[in-house]
Amino acid sequence: MNNISWKRVKPLQNSIEEFEKEQGLTIPNVLKELIQLHNGGRPSPNIFSTLSGKEVEMKALLSYNKQDIENIYKVIGYFKEQFNGKLLPFATEPSGDYFCLNLNNLSIVYWEHETNEISEVAKYGDSAYASFGLRNDES
């Protein structure tokens, strides 16, 4: 999708709907599609820029399989508590930071764990959004 190739994709063994029910969250369709196609995958190219111009590396999409090492189940509690359920992490960065979907406006943000700084990476509907493999429509 959109010039990204994905390696080490893991077939979904737990349903996204099961996760939503357990966590009391609704995952937007734009992210569901990415997860269904590339669960736990590693993108190439893997460098993305924030809107301020900072380049950040994406290691992998979080897996929705409970038994995988880097999975959404291990981090969702922290994000729900810290950000009142408004940020949904969907990918990791090698040093422990996360790419998240802002559930208020569907923008993509980058969260730095050491500083708690949040940088906007892509607004819903712009070309940078599509570079993540996310569609620009919520159908």
PDB file of C-alpha atoms in Angstrom:
ATOM      1  CA  MET A   1       0.000   0.000   0.000  1.00  0.00           C
ATOM      2  CA  ASN A   2       1.334   3.390  -0.996  1.00  0.00           C
ATOM      3  CA  ASN A   3       4.951   2.376  -1.639  1.00  0.00           C
ATOM      4  CA  ILE A   4       5.352   0.572   1.686  1.00  0.00           C
ATOM      5  CA  SER A   5       6.234  -3.089   1.688  1.00  0.00           C
ATOM      6  CA  TRP A   6       5.653  -5.064   4.869  1.00  0.00           C
ATOM      7  CA  LYS A   7       7.835  -7.888   6.180  1.00  0.00           C
ATOM      8  CA  ARG A   8       7.286 -10.339   9.043  1.00  0.00           C
ATOM      9  CA  VAL A   9       3.510  -9.913   8.942  1.00  0.00           C
ATOM     10  CA  LYS A  10       1.781 -12.212  11.434  1.00  0.00           C
ATOM     11  CA  PRO A  11      -1.613 -13.747  10.704  1.00  0.00           C
ATOM     12  CA  LEU A  12      -4.252 -12.488  13.143  1.00  0.00           C
ATOM     13  CA  GLN A  13      -5.033 -15.095  15.776  1.00  0.00           C
ATOM     14  CA  ASN A  14      -7.141 -12.838  17.993  1.00  0.00           C
ATOM     15  CA  SER A  15      -9.899 -10.757  16.469  1.00  0.00           C
ATOM     16  CA  ILE A  16      -9.817  -7.001  16.506  1.00  0.00           C
ATOM     17  CA  GLU A  17     -13.445  -7.077  17.622  1.00  0.00           C
ATOM     18  CA  GLU A  18     -12.429  -9.173  20.655  1.00  0.00           C
ATOM     19  CA  PHE A  19      -9.858  -6.517  21.573  1.00  0.00           C
ATOM     20  CA  GLU A  20     -12.421  -3.727  21.143  1.00  0.00           C
ATOM     21  CA  LYS A  21     -14.911  -5.527  23.385  1.00  0.00           C
ATOM     22  CA  GLU A  22     -12.311  -6.271  26.090  1.00  0.00           C
ATOM     23  CA  GLN A  23     -10.988  -2.704  26.092  1.00  0.00           C
ATOM     24  CA  GLY A  24     -14.219  -0.791  25.523  1.00  0.00           C
ATOM     25  CA  LEU A  25     -12.720   0.906  22.454  1.00  0.00           C
ATOM     26  CA  THR A  26     -13.769   1.292  18.858  1.00  0.00           C
ATOM     27  CA  ILE A  27     -10.892   1.145  16.406  1.00  0.00           C
ATOM     28  CA  PRO A  28     -11.473   3.308  13.327  1.00  0.00           C
ATOM     29  CA  ASN A  29     -11.832   1.397  10.066  1.00  0.00           C
ATOM     30  CA  VAL A  30      -8.742   3.082   8.599  1.00  0.00           C
ATOM     31  CA  LEU A  31      -6.597   1.397  11.264  1.00  0.00           C
ATOM     32  CA  LYS A  32      -8.517  -1.898  11.287  1.00  0.00           C
ATOM     33  CA  GLU A  33      -7.740  -2.391   7.609  1.00  0.00           C
ATOM     34  CA  LEU A  34      -4.016  -1.777   8.164  1.00  0.00           C
ATOM     35  CA  ILE A  35      -3.955  -4.261  11.068  1.00  0.00           C
ATOM     36  CA  GLN A  36      -5.870  -6.916   9.162  1.00  0.00           C
ATOM     37  CA  LEU A  37      -3.454  -6.704   6.239  1.00  0.00           C
ATOM     38  CA  HIS A  38      -0.137  -6.157   8.066  1.00  0.00           C
ATOM     39  CA  ASN A  39      -0.490  -7.241  11.718  1.00  0.00           C
ATOM     40  CA  GLY A  40       2.876  -6.992  13.491  1.00  0.00           C
ATOM     41  CA  GLY A  41       4.622  -6.215  10.196  1.00  0.00           C
ATOM     42  CA  ARG A  42       7.765  -4.176   9.678  1.00  0.00           C
ATOM     43  CA  PRO A  43       7.548  -1.437   7.039  1.00  0.00           C
ATOM     44  CA  SER A  44      10.029  -0.557   4.342  1.00  0.00           C
ATOM     45  CA  PRO A  45      10.732   2.294   4.002  1.00  0.00           C
ATOM     46  CA  ASN A  46      10.474   2.876   7.726  1.00  0.00           C
ATOM     47  CA  ILE A  47      11.403   6.551   8.185  1.00  0.00           C
ATOM     48  CA  PHE A  48       8.595   9.065   8.633  1.00  0.00           C
ATOM     49  CA  SER A  49       8.697  12.796   9.344  1.00  0.00           C
ATOM     50  CA  THR A  50       6.662  14.702  11.893  1.00  0.00           C
ATOM     51  CA  LEU A  51       4.945  17.857  10.685  1.00  0.00           C
ATOM     52  CA  SER A  52       7.776  19.823  12.328  1.00  0.00           C
ATOM     53  CA  GLY A  53      10.316  17.964  10.148  1.00  0.00           C
ATOM     54  CA  LYS A  54      11.794  15.536  12.679  1.00  0.00           C
ATOM     55  CA  GLU A  55      12.496  12.117  11.153  1.00  0.00           C
ATOM     56  CA  VAL A  56      11.440   9.081  13.169  1.00  0.00           C
ATOM     57  CA  GLU A  57      11.823   5.380  12.527  1.00  0.00           C
ATOM     58  CA  MET A  58       8.974   2.890  12.701  1.00  0.00           C
ATOM     59  CA  LYS A  59      10.061  -0.537  13.884  1.00  0.00           C
ATOM     60  CA  ALA A  60       6.820  -2.493  13.533  1.00  0.00           C
ATOM     61  CA  LEU A  61       3.064  -2.412  13.823  1.00  0.00           C
ATOM     62  CA  LEU A  62       1.840  -3.637  17.185  1.00  0.00           C
ATOM     63  CA  SER A  63       0.420  -7.127  16.920  1.00  0.00           C
ATOM     64  CA  TYR A  64      -3.139  -7.960  17.918  1.00  0.00           C
ATOM     65  CA  ASN A  65      -2.040 -11.504  18.806  1.00  0.00           C
ATOM     66  CA  LYS A  66      -1.797 -11.856  22.575  1.00  0.00           C
ATOM     67  CA  GLN A  67       1.179 -14.248  22.403  1.00  0.00           C
ATOM     68  CA  ASP A  68       3.384 -11.982  20.266  1.00  0.00           C
ATOM     69  CA  ILE A  69       6.133 -10.054  22.071  1.00  0.00           C
ATOM     70  CA  GLU A  70       5.218  -6.561  20.852  1.00  0.00           C
ATOM     71  CA  ASN A  71       1.450  -6.548  21.124  1.00  0.00           C
ATOM     72  CA  ILE A  72      -1.259  -3.994  21.767  1.00  0.00           C
ATOM     73  CA  TYR A  73      -2.416  -5.825  24.919  1.00  0.00           C
ATOM     74  CA  LYS A  74       0.841  -4.998  26.744  1.00  0.00           C
ATOM     75  CA  VAL A  75       0.600  -1.232  26.246  1.00  0.00           C
ATOM     76  CA  ILE A  76      -3.063  -0.308  25.908  1.00  0.00           C
ATOM     77  CA  GLY A  77      -3.653  -0.007  29.668  1.00  0.00           C
ATOM     78  CA  TYR A  78      -0.951   2.635  29.997  1.00  0.00           C
ATOM     79  CA  PHE A  79      -2.272   4.662  27.066  1.00  0.00           C
ATOM     80  CA  LYS A  80      -5.867   4.465  28.293  1.00  0.00           C
ATOM     81  CA  GLU A  81      -4.812   5.706  31.711  1.00  0.00           C
ATOM     82  CA  GLN A  82      -2.255   8.298  30.601  1.00  0.00           C
ATOM     83  CA  PHE A  83      -4.252   9.762  27.705  1.00  0.00           C
ATOM     84  CA  ASN A  84      -7.853   9.007  28.734  1.00  0.00           C
ATOM     85  CA  GLY A  85      -8.288   6.611  25.828  1.00  0.00           C
ATOM     86  CA  LYS A  86      -7.697   9.363  23.262  1.00  0.00           C
ATOM     87  CA  LEU A  87      -4.444   7.920  21.834  1.00  0.00           C
ATOM     88  CA  LEU A  88      -4.360   4.428  20.373  1.00  0.00           C
ATOM     89  CA  PRO A  89      -0.808   3.132  19.851  1.00  0.00           C
ATOM     90  CA  PHE A  90      -0.396   1.210  16.620  1.00  0.00           C
ATOM     91  CA  ALA A  91       3.349   0.980  15.954  1.00  0.00           C
ATOM     92  CA  THR A  92       6.647   0.937  17.823  1.00  0.00           C
ATOM     93  CA  GLU A  93       9.881   2.805  17.361  1.00  0.00           C
ATOM     94  CA  PRO A  94      13.194   1.094  18.273  1.00  0.00           C
ATOM     95  CA  SER A  95      13.820   3.155  21.432  1.00  0.00           C
ATOM     96  CA  GLY A  96      10.405   2.592  23.021  1.00  0.00           C
ATOM     97  CA  ASP A  97       8.374   5.424  21.537  1.00  0.00           C
ATOM     98  CA  TYR A  98       5.049   4.874  19.762  1.00  0.00           C
ATOM     99  CA  PHE A  99       3.121   5.995  16.732  1.00  0.00           C
ATOM    100  CA  CYS A 100      -0.503   6.519  17.773  1.00  0.00           C
ATOM    101  CA  LEU A 101      -3.826   7.342  16.234  1.00  0.00           C
ATOM    102  CA  ASN A 102      -5.497  10.328  17.882  1.00  0.00           C
ATOM    103  CA  LEU A 103      -9.052   9.071  18.268  1.00  0.00           C
ATOM    104  CA  ASN A 104     -10.447  12.626  18.440  1.00  0.00           C
ATOM    105  CA  ASN A 105      -9.457  13.628  14.903  1.00  0.00           C
ATOM    106  CA  LEU A 106      -7.788  10.493  13.392  1.00  0.00           C
ATOM    107  CA  SER A 107      -4.431  12.247  13.049  1.00  0.00           C
ATOM    108  CA  ILE A 108      -1.232  10.241  13.471  1.00  0.00           C
ATOM    109  CA  VAL A 109       0.990  11.332  16.344  1.00  0.00           C
ATOM    110  CA  TYR A 110       4.395  10.277  17.643  1.00  0.00           C
ATOM    111  CA  TRP A 111       4.739   9.885  21.418  1.00  0.00           C
ATOM    112  CA  GLU A 112       8.186  10.053  23.029  1.00  0.00           C
ATOM    113  CA  HIS A 113       8.250   8.058  26.249  1.00  0.00           C
ATOM    114  CA  GLU A 114      11.177   9.883  27.897  1.00  0.00           C
ATOM    115  CA  THR A 115       9.745  13.385  27.525  1.00  0.00           C
ATOM    116  CA  ASN A 116       6.031  12.566  27.160  1.00  0.00           C
ATOM    117  CA  GLU A 117       6.122  14.839  24.096  1.00  0.00           C
ATOM    118  CA  ILE A 118       3.533  14.307  21.388  1.00  0.00           C
ATOM    119  CA  SER A 119       4.305  15.417  17.822  1.00  0.00           C
ATOM    120  CA  GLU A 120       1.794  15.371  15.020  1.00  0.00           C
ATOM    121  CA  VAL A 121       2.977  13.280  12.075  1.00  0.00           C
ATOM    122  CA  ALA A 122       0.031  13.390   9.689  1.00  0.00           C
ATOM    123  CA  LYS A 123      -3.408  14.929   9.593  1.00  0.00           C
ATOM    124  CA  TYR A 124      -6.331  12.817   8.498  1.00  0.00           C
ATOM    125  CA  GLY A 125      -6.775  13.323   4.776  1.00  0.00           C
ATOM    126  CA  ASP A 126      -3.320  14.602   3.825  1.00  0.00           C
ATOM    127  CA  SER A 127      -0.788  12.781   1.646  1.00  0.00           C
ATOM    128  CA  ALA A 128       1.468  11.934   4.604  1.00  0.00           C
ATOM    129  CA  TYR A 129      -1.434   9.982   6.098  1.00  0.00           C
ATOM    130  CA  ALA A 130      -1.567   7.742   3.061  1.00  0.00           C
ATOM    131  CA  SER A 131       2.200   7.171   3.287  1.00  0.00           C
ATOM    132  CA  PHE A 132       1.499   5.069   6.403  1.00  0.00           C
ATOM    133  CA  GLY A 133      -0.731   2.788   4.381  1.00  0.00           C
ATOM    134  CA  LEU A 134      -3.871   4.300   5.897  1.00  0.00           C
ATOM    135  CA  ARG A 135      -6.788   5.249   3.694  1.00  0.00           C
ATOM    136  CA  ASN A 136      -8.065   8.796   3.749  1.00  0.00           C
ATOM    137  CA  ASP A 137     -11.708   7.809   4.103  1.00  0.00           C
ATOM    138  CA  GLU A 138     -13.461   6.292   7.076  1.00  0.00           C
ATOM    139  CA  SER A 139     -15.829   4.013   5.179  1.00  0.00           C
TER     140      SER A 139
END
